[in-house]
Amino acid sequence: MSSITLRFLAEPSTINFGGKVHGGTVMKWIDEAGYACATRWAKRYCVTVSVGSIRFQRPIMIGDLVEVEARLAYTGSTSMNISVEVRAGDMKTGQMEVITDCVVVFVAVDAGGKALPVEAWLPETPGDIALAQRVKAYLDAARAM
């Protein structure tokens, strides 16, 4: 499976002093969804290598329904590049807004922490192909810096 969506309610235990969900909590959710996607693809324990370009567009409010969607976007020989989008909204209206999105890179590792090869992911749908091209361009630009 190349994608997973986690859904839950934003709880009072996640708020900061401003009464909104902590940005660090959102980053934790991103890492958890990415880990689930990568581990499911690799069928092994995976570790986070990097997270790129998190920019919060609006806060998450207590009681919001939160969706964290992780999609495999591109694979290298040992790496998996996961596109993660966080959405939140009021359950009464059903309207969800994008909170942030980013690319998280994971690597499957053995018991000693050595990187292991992963199966290549080949995009099939137009949306998956476009996502793979966007992530590949992002990676190329990041490497060029």
JSON list of N, CA and C in Angstrom, two decimals, residues 87-145:
[
{"chain": "A", "resi": 87, "resn": "ARG", "atom": "N", "xyz": [-4.70, 18.23, 6.92]},
{"chain": "A", "resi": 87, "resn": "ARG", "atom": "CA", "xyz": [-5.93, 19.00, 6.75]},
{"chain": "A", "resi": 87, "resn": "ARG", "atom": "C", "xyz": [-6.69, 19.00, 8.08]},
{"chain": "A", "resi": 88, "resn": "ALA", "atom": "N", "xyz": [-7.45, 20.05, 8.31]},
{"chain": "A", "resi": 88, "resn": "ALA", "atom": "CA", "xyz": [-8.26, 20.12, 9.52]},
{"chain": "A", "resi": 88, "resn": "ALA", "atom": "C", "xyz": [-9.51, 20.95, 9.24]},
{"chain": "A", "resi": 89, "resn": "GLY", "atom": "N", "xyz": [-10.54, 20.68, 10.03]},
{"chain": "A", "resi": 89, "resn": "GLY", "atom": "CA", "xyz": [-11.76, 21.45, 9.86]},
{"chain": "A", "resi": 89, "resn": "GLY", "atom": "C", "xyz": [-12.80, 21.10, 10.90]},
{"chain": "A", "resi": 90, "resn": "ASP", "atom": "N", "xyz": [-13.86, 21.85, 10.86]},
{"chain": "A", "resi": 90, "resn": "ASP", "atom": "CA", "xyz": [-14.99, 21.69, 11.77]},
{"chain": "A", "resi": 90, "resn": "ASP", "atom": "C", "xyz": [-15.86, 20.54, 11.27]},
{"chain": "A", "resi": 91, "resn": "MET", "atom": "N", "xyz": [-16.11, 19.57, 12.12]},
{"chain": "A", "resi": 91, "resn": "MET", "atom": "CA", "xyz": [-16.91, 18.42, 11.71]},
{"chain": "A", "resi": 91, "resn": "MET", "atom": "C", "xyz": [-18.35, 18.81, 11.39]},
{"chain": "A", "resi": 92, "resn": "LYS", "atom": "N", "xyz": [-18.86, 19.86, 12.00]},
{"chain": "A", "resi": 92, "resn": "LYS", "atom": "CA", "xyz": [-20.25, 20.26, 11.76]},
{"chain": "A", "resi": 92, "resn": "LYS", "atom": "C", "xyz": [-20.45, 20.76, 10.33]},
{"chain": "A", "resi": 93, "resn": "THR", "atom": "N", "xyz": [-19.46, 21.47, 9.80]},
{"chain": "A", "resi": 93, "resn": "THR", "atom": "CA", "xyz": [-19.58, 21.99, 8.43]},
{"chain": "A", "resi": 93, "resn": "THR", "atom": "C", "xyz": [-19.03, 21.02, 7.40]},
{"chain": "A", "resi": 94, "resn": "GLY", "atom": "N", "xyz": [-18.10, 20.17, 7.83]},
{"chain": "A", "resi": 94, "resn": "GLY", "atom": "CA", "xyz": [-17.49, 19.22, 6.90]},
{"chain": "A", "resi": 94, "resn": "GLY", "atom": "C", "xyz": [-16.41, 19.83, 6.03]},
{"chain": "A", "resi": 95, "resn": "GLN", "atom": "N", "xyz": [-16.15, 21.13, 6.20]},
{"chain": "A", "resi": 95, "resn": "GLN", "atom": "CA", "xyz": [-15.13, 21.78, 5.37]},
{"chain": "A", "resi": 95, "resn": "GLN", "atom": "C", "xyz": [-13.75, 21.56, 5.98]},
{"chain": "A", "resi": 96, "resn": "MET", "atom": "N", "xyz": [-12.85, 21.02, 5.17]},
{"chain": "A", "resi": 96, "resn": "MET", "atom": "CA", "xyz": [-11.48, 20.78, 5.59]},
{"chain": "A", "resi": 96, "resn": "MET", "atom": "C", "xyz": [-10.58, 21.75, 4.84]},
{"chain": "A", "resi": 97, "resn": "GLU", "atom": "N", "xyz": [-9.57, 22.27, 5.54]},
{"chain": "A", "resi": 97, "resn": "GLU", "atom": "CA", "xyz": [-8.59, 23.16, 4.93]},
{"chain": "A", "resi": 97, "resn": "GLU", "atom": "C", "xyz": [-7.20, 22.56, 5.10]},
{"chain": "A", "resi": 98, "resn": "VAL", "atom": "N", "xyz": [-6.34, 22.79, 4.11]},
{"chain": "A", "resi": 98, "resn": "VAL", "atom": "CA", "xyz": [-4.95, 22.33, 4.22]},
{"chain": "A", "resi": 98, "resn": "VAL", "atom": "C", "xyz": [-4.24, 23.20, 5.26]},
{"chain": "A", "resi": 99, "resn": "ILE", "atom": "N", "xyz": [-3.61, 22.54, 6.21]},
{"chain": "A", "resi": 99, "resn": "ILE", "atom": "CA", "xyz": [-2.85, 23.22, 7.26]},
{"chain": "A", "resi": 99, "resn": "ILE", "atom": "C", "xyz": [-1.40, 23.36, 6.84]},
{"chain": "A", "resi": 100, "resn": "THR", "atom": "N", "xyz": [-0.83, 22.27, 6.34]},
{"chain": "A", "resi": 100, "resn": "THR", "atom": "CA", "xyz": [0.55, 22.27, 5.85]},
{"chain": "A", "resi": 100, "resn": "THR", "atom": "C", "xyz": [0.76, 21.03, 5.01]},
{"chain": "A", "resi": 101, "resn": "ASP", "atom": "N", "xyz": [1.84, 21.04, 4.25]},
{"chain": "A", "resi": 101, "resn": "ASP", "atom": "CA", "xyz": [2.28, 19.84, 3.54]},
{"chain": "A", "resi": 101, "resn": "ASP", "atom": "C", "xyz": [3.80, 19.86, 3.50]},
{"chain": "A", "resi": 102, "resn": "CYS", "atom": "N", "xyz": [4.37, 18.69, 3.29]},
{"chain": "A", "resi": 102, "resn": "CYS", "atom": "CA", "xyz": [5.83, 18.59, 3.27]},
{"chain": "A", "resi": 102, "resn": "CYS", "atom": "C", "xyz": [6.24, 17.26, 2.67]},
{"chain": "A", "resi": 103, "resn": "VAL", "atom": "N", "xyz": [7.54, 17.09, 2.50]},
{"chain": "A", "resi": 103, "resn": "VAL", "atom": "CA", "xyz": [8.11, 15.83, 2.05]},
{"chain": "A", "resi": 103, "resn": "VAL", "atom": "C", "xyz": [8.99, 15.30, 3.17]},
{"chain": "A", "resi": 104, "resn": "VAL", "atom": "N", "xyz": [8.77, 14.03, 3.53]},
{"chain": "A", "resi": 104, "resn": "VAL", "atom": "CA", "xyz": [9.55, 13.38, 4.57]},
{"chain": "A", "resi": 104, "resn": "VAL", "atom": "C", "xyz": [10.29, 12.21, 3.91]},
{"chain": "A", "resi": 105, "resn": "VAL", "atom": "N", "xyz": [11.59, 12.12, 4.18]},
{"chain": "A", "resi": 105, "resn": "VAL", "atom": "CA", "xyz": [12.39, 11.04, 3.62]},
{"chain": "A", "resi": 105, "resn": "VAL", "atom": "C", "xyz": [12.65, 10.01, 4.71]},
{"chain": "A", "resi": 106, "resn": "PHE", "atom": "N", "xyz": [12.37, 8.76, 4.39]},
{"chain": "A", "resi": 106, "resn": "PHE", "atom": "CA", "xyz": [12.60, 7.64, 5.29]},
{"chain": "A", "resi": 106, "resn": "PHE", "atom": "C", "xyz": [13.53, 6.64, 4.63]},
{"chain": "A", "resi": 107, "resn": "VAL", "atom": "N", "xyz": [14.24, 5.87, 5.47]},
{"chain": "A", "resi": 107, "resn": "VAL", "atom": "CA", "xyz": [15.09, 4.78, 5.01]},
{"chain": "A", "resi": 107, "resn": "VAL", "atom": "C", "xyz": [14.76, 3.55, 5.84]},
{"chain": "A", "resi": 108, "resn": "ALA", "atom": "N", "xyz": [14.64, 2.41, 5.18]},
{"chain": "A", "resi": 108, "resn": "ALA", "atom": "CA", "xyz": [14.47, 1.14, 5.89]},
{"chain": "A", "resi": 108, "resn": "ALA", "atom": "C", "xyz": [15.85, 0.71, 6.39]},
{"chain": "A", "resi": 109, "resn": "VAL", "atom": "N", "xyz": [15.90, 0.21, 7.63]},
{"chain": "A", "resi": 109, "resn": "VAL", "atom": "CA", "xyz": [17.19, -0.18, 8.21]},
{"chain": "A", "resi": 109, "resn": "VAL", "atom": "C", "xyz": [17.10, -1.57, 8.84]},
{"chain": "A", "resi": 110, "resn": "ASP", "atom": "N", "xyz": [18.27, -2.22, 8.94]},
{"chain": "A", "resi": 110, "resn": "ASP", "atom": "CA", "xyz": [18.35, -3.50, 9.63]},
{"chain": "A", "resi": 110, "resn": "ASP", "atom": "C", "xyz": [18.57, -3.25, 11.12]},
{"chain": "A", "resi": 111, "resn": "ALA", "atom": "N", "xyz": [18.76, -4.33, 11.89]},
{"chain": "A", "resi": 111, "resn": "ALA", "atom": "CA", "xyz": [18.90, -4.22, 13.34]},
{"chain": "A", "resi": 111, "resn": "ALA", "atom": "C", "xyz": [20.12, -3.39, 13.74]},
{"chain": "A", "resi": 112, "resn": "GLY", "atom": "N", "xyz": [21.13, -3.32, 12.88]},
{"chain": "A", "resi": 112, "resn": "GLY", "atom": "CA", "xyz": [22.32, -2.54, 13.17]},
{"chain": "A", "resi": 112, "resn": "GLY", "atom": "C", "xyz": [22.25, -1.11, 12.67]},
{"chain": "A", "resi": 113, "resn": "GLY", "atom": "N", "xyz": [21.12, -0.73, 12.08]},
{"chain": "A", "resi": 113, "resn": "GLY", "atom": "CA", "xyz": [20.96, 0.63, 11.57]},
{"chain": "A", "resi": 113, "resn": "GLY", "atom": "C", "xyz": [21.46, 0.84, 10.15]},
{"chain": "A", "resi": 114, "resn": "LYS", "atom": "N", "xyz": [21.83, -0.25, 9.46]},
{"chain": "A", "resi": 114, "resn": "LYS", "atom": "CA", "xyz": [22.33, -0.13, 8.08]},
{"chain": "A", "resi": 114, "resn": "LYS", "atom": "C", "xyz": [21.15, -0.03, 7.11]},
{"chain": "A", "resi": 115, "resn": "ALA", "atom": "N", "xyz": [21.24, 0.91, 6.18]},
{"chain": "A", "resi": 115, "resn": "ALA", "atom": "CA", "xyz": [20.18, 1.10, 5.19]},
{"chain": "A", "resi": 115, "resn": "ALA", "atom": "C", "xyz": [20.01, -0.14, 4.33]},
{"chain": "A", "resi": 116, "resn": "LEU", "atom": "N", "xyz": [18.75, -0.46, 4.05]},
{"chain": "A", "resi": 116, "resn": "LEU", "atom": "CA", "xyz": [18.41, -1.62, 3.24]},
{"chain": "A", "resi": 116, "resn": "LEU", "atom": "C", "xyz": [17.72, -1.17, 1.96]},
{"chain": "A", "resi": 117, "resn": "PRO", "atom": "N", "xyz": [17.87, -1.92, 0.88]},
{"chain": "A", "resi": 117, "resn": "PRO", "atom": "CA", "xyz": [17.18, -1.56, -0.36]},
{"chain": "A", "resi": 117, "resn": "PRO", "atom": "C", "xyz": [15.67, -1.64, -0.19]},
{"chain": "A", "resi": 118, "resn": "VAL", "atom": "N", "xyz": [14.95, -0.78, -0.90]},
{"chain": "A", "resi": 118, "resn": "VAL", "atom": "CA", "xyz": [13.48, -0.83, -0.90]},
{"chain": "A", "resi": 118, "resn": "VAL", "atom": "C", "xyz": [12.99, -1.07, -2.32]},
{"chain": "A", "resi": 119, "resn": "GLU", "atom": "N", "xyz": [11.81, -1.65, -2.39]},
{"chain": "A", "resi": 119, "resn": "GLU", "atom": "CA", "xyz": [11.18, -1.90, -3.68]},
{"chain": "A", "resi": 119, "resn": "GLU", "atom": "C", "xyz": [10.89, -0.57, -4.37]},
{"chain": "A", "resi": 120, "resn": "ALA", "atom": "N", "xyz": [11.14, -0.51, -5.65]},
{"chain": "A", "resi": 120, "resn": "ALA", "atom": "CA", "xyz": [10.85, 0.72, -6.41]},
{"chain": "A", "resi": 120, "resn": "ALA", "atom": "C", "xyz": [9.34, 0.93, -6.50]},
{"chain": "A", "resi": 121, "resn": "TRP", "atom": "N", "xyz": [8.93, 2.18, -6.37]},
{"chain": "A", "resi": 121, "resn": "TRP", "atom": "CA", "xyz": [7.53, 2.53, -6.53]},
{"chain": "A", "resi": 121, "resn": "TRP", "atom": "C", "xyz": [7.36, 3.18, -7.88]},
{"chain": "A", "resi": 122, "resn": "LEU", "atom": "N", "xyz": [6.42, 2.69, -8.66]},
{"chain": "A", "resi": 122, "resn": "LEU", "atom": "CA", "xyz": [6.16, 3.23, -9.99]},
{"chain": "A", "resi": 122, "resn": "LEU", "atom": "C", "xyz": [4.78, 3.87, -10.03]},
{"chain": "A", "resi": 123, "resn": "PRO", "atom": "N", "xyz": [4.71, 5.18, -10.17]},
{"chain": "A", "resi": 123, "resn": "PRO", "atom": "CA", "xyz": [3.41, 5.85, -10.20]},
{"chain": "A", "resi": 123, "resn": "PRO", "atom": "C", "xyz": [2.61, 5.43, -11.43]},
{"chain": "A", "resi": 124, "resn": "GLU", "atom": "N", "xyz": [1.30, 5.28, -11.25]},
{"chain": "A", "resi": 124, "resn": "GLU", "atom": "CA", "xyz": [0.45, 4.84, -12.36]},
{"chain": "A", "resi": 124, "resn": "GLU", "atom": "C", "xyz": [-0.59, 5.86, -12.77]},
{"chain": "A", "resi": 125, "resn": "THR", "atom": "N", "xyz": [-1.19, 6.54, -11.80]},
{"chain": "A", "resi": 125, "resn": "THR", "atom": "CA", "xyz": [-2.25, 7.49, -12.12]},
{"chain": "A", "resi": 125, "resn": "THR", "atom": "C", "xyz": [-1.64, 8.84, -12.49]},
{"chain": "A", "resi": 126, "resn": "PRO", "atom": "N", "xyz": [-2.37, 9.68, -13.22]},
{"chain": "A", "resi": 126, "resn": "PRO", "atom": "CA", "xyz": [-1.85, 11.01, -13.53]},
{"chain": "A", "resi": 126, "resn": "PRO", "atom": "C", "xyz": [-1.49, 11.80, -12.27]},
{"chain": "A", "resi": 127, "resn": "GLY", "atom": "N", "xyz": [-2.30, 11.69, -11.21]},
{"chain": "A", "resi": 127, "resn": "GLY", "atom": "CA", "xyz": [-2.00, 12.39, -9.97]},
{"chain": "A", "resi": 127, "resn": "GLY", "atom": "C", "xyz": [-0.72, 11.89, -9.32]},
{"chain": "A", "resi": 128, "resn": "ASP", "atom": "N", "xyz": [-0.52, 10.57, -9.33]},
{"chain": "A", "resi": 128, "resn": "ASP", "atom": "CA", "xyz": [0.71, 10.00, -8.76]},
{"chain": "A", "resi": 128, "resn": "ASP", "atom": "C", "xyz": [1.94, 10.39, -9.58]},
{"chain": "A", "resi": 129, "resn": "ILE", "atom": "N", "xyz": [1.78, 10.42, -10.90]},
{"chain": "A", "resi": 129, "resn": "ILE", "atom": "CA", "xyz": [2.89, 10.80, -11.78]},
{"chain": "A", "resi": 129, "resn": "ILE", "atom": "C", "xyz": [3.28, 12.26, -11.52]},
{"chain": "A", "resi": 130, "resn": "ALA", "atom": "N", "xyz": [2.27, 13.13, -11.42]},
{"chain": "A", "resi": 130, "resn": "ALA", "atom": "CA", "xyz": [2.54, 14.55, -11.16]},
{"chain": "A", "resi": 130, "resn": "ALA", "atom": "C", "xyz": [3.20, 14.74, -9.80]},
{"chain": "A", "resi": 131, "resn": "LEU", "atom": "N", "xyz": [2.74, 14.01, -8.79]},
{"chain": "A", "resi": 131, "resn": "LEU", "atom": "CA", "xyz": [3.34, 14.09, -7.46]},
{"chain": "A", "resi": 131, "resn": "LEU", "atom": "C", "xyz": [4.79, 13.63, -7.50]},
{"chain": "A", "resi": 132, "resn": "ALA", "atom": "N", "xyz": [5.06, 12.52, -8.17]},
{"chain": "A", "resi": 132, "resn": "ALA", "atom": "CA", "xyz": [6.43, 12.01, -8.28]},
{"chain": "A", "resi": 132, "resn": "ALA", "atom": "C", "xyz": [7.34, 13.02, -8.97]},
{"chain": "A", "resi": 133, "resn": "GLN", "atom": "N", "xyz": [6.86, 13.66, -10.02]},
{"chain": "A", "resi": 133, "resn": "GLN", "atom": "CA", "xyz": [7.65, 14.66, -10.73]},
{"chain": "A", "resi": 133, "resn": "GLN", "atom": "C", "xyz": [7.93, 15.87, -9.85]},
{"chain": "A", "resi": 134, "resn": "ARG", "atom": "N", "xyz": [6.92, 16.31, -9.08]},
{"chain": "A", "resi": 134, "resn": "ARG", "atom": "CA", "xyz": [7.09, 17.46, -8.19]},
{"chain": "A", "resi": 134, "resn": "ARG", "atom": "C", "xyz": [8.10, 17.15, -7.09]},
{"chain": "A", "resi": 135, "resn": "VAL", "atom": "N", "xyz": [8.01, 15.96, -6.50]},
{"chain": "A", "resi": 135, "resn": "VAL", "atom": "CA", "xyz": [8.94, 15.59, -5.43]},
{"chain": "A", "resi": 135, "resn": "VAL", "atom": "C", "xyz": [10.34, 15.40, -5.99]},
{"chain": "A", "resi": 136, "resn": "LYS", "atom": "N", "xyz": [10.47, 14.80, -7.15]},
{"chain": "A", "resi": 136, "resn": "LYS", "atom": "CA", "xyz": [11.79, 14.63, -7.77]},
{"chain": "A", "resi": 136, "resn": "LYS", "atom": "C", "xyz": [12.42, 15.99, -8.04]},
{"chain": "A", "resi": 137, "resn": "ALA", "atom": "N", "xyz": [11.64, 16.94, -8.55]},
{"chain": "A", "resi": 137, "resn": "ALA", "atom": "CA", "xyz": [12.15, 18.30, -8.80]},
{"chain": "A", "resi": 137, "resn": "ALA", "atom": "C", "xyz": [12.58, 18.97, -7.49]},
{"chain": "A", "resi": 138, "resn": "TYR", "atom": "N", "xyz": [11.80, 18.77, -6.44]},
{"chain": "A", "resi": 138, "resn": "TYR", "atom": "CA", "xyz": [12.14, 19.31, -5.12]},
{"chain": "A", "resi": 138, "resn": "TYR", "atom": "C", "xyz": [13.46, 18.73, -4.63]},
{"chain": "A", "resi": 139, "resn": "LEU", "atom": "N", "xyz": [13.63, 17.42, -4.77]},
{"chain": "A", "resi": 139, "resn": "LEU", "atom": "CA", "xyz": [14.86, 16.76, -4.34]},
{"chain": "A", "resi": 139, "resn": "LEU", "atom": "C", "xyz": [16.07, 17.24, -5.13]},
{"chain": "A", "resi": 140, "resn": "ASP", "atom": "N", "xyz": [15.89, 17.38, -6.43]},
{"chain": "A", "resi": 140, "resn": "ASP", "atom": "CA", "xyz": [16.99, 17.86, -7.28]},
{"chain": "A", "resi": 140, "resn": "ASP", "atom": "C", "xyz": [17.40, 19.28, -6.88]},
{"chain": "A", "resi": 141, "resn": "ALA", "atom": "N", "xyz": [16.40, 20.13, -6.60]},
{"chain": "A", "resi": 141, "resn": "ALA", "atom": "CA", "xyz": [16.71, 21.51, -6.18]},
{"chain": "A", "resi": 141, "resn": "ALA", "atom": "C", "xyz": [17.40, 21.53, -4.82]},
{"chain": "A", "resi": 142, "resn": "ALA", "atom": "N", "xyz": [16.95, 20.68, -3.91]},
{"chain": "A", "resi": 142, "resn": "ALA", "atom": "CA", "xyz": [17.56, 20.62, -2.57]},
{"chain": "A", "resi": 142, "resn": "ALA", "atom": "C", "xyz": [19.02, 20.15, -2.66]},
{"chain": "A", "resi": 143, "resn": "ARG", "atom": "N", "xyz": [19.27, 19.18, -3.51]},
{"chain": "A", "resi": 143, "resn": "ARG", "atom": "CA", "xyz": [20.65, 18.67, -3.68]},
{"chain": "A", "resi": 143, "resn": "ARG", "atom": "C", "xyz": [21.56, 19.71, -4.32]},
{"chain": "A", "resi": 144, "resn": "ALA", "atom": "N", "xyz": [20.98, 20.54, -5.18]},
{"chain": "A", "resi": 144, "resn": "ALA", "atom": "CA", "xyz": [21.78, 21.55, -5.89]},
{"chain": "A", "resi": 144, "resn": "ALA", "atom": "C", "xyz": [22.22, 22.68, -4.97]},
{"chain": "A", "resi": 145, "resn": "MET", "atom": "N", "xyz": [21.53, 22.86, -3.85]},
{"chain": "A", "resi": 145, "resn": "MET", "atom": "CA", "xyz": [21.85, 23.97, -2.94]},
{"chain": "A", "resi": 145, "resn": "MET", "atom": "C", "xyz": [23.08, 23.70, -2.18]}
]
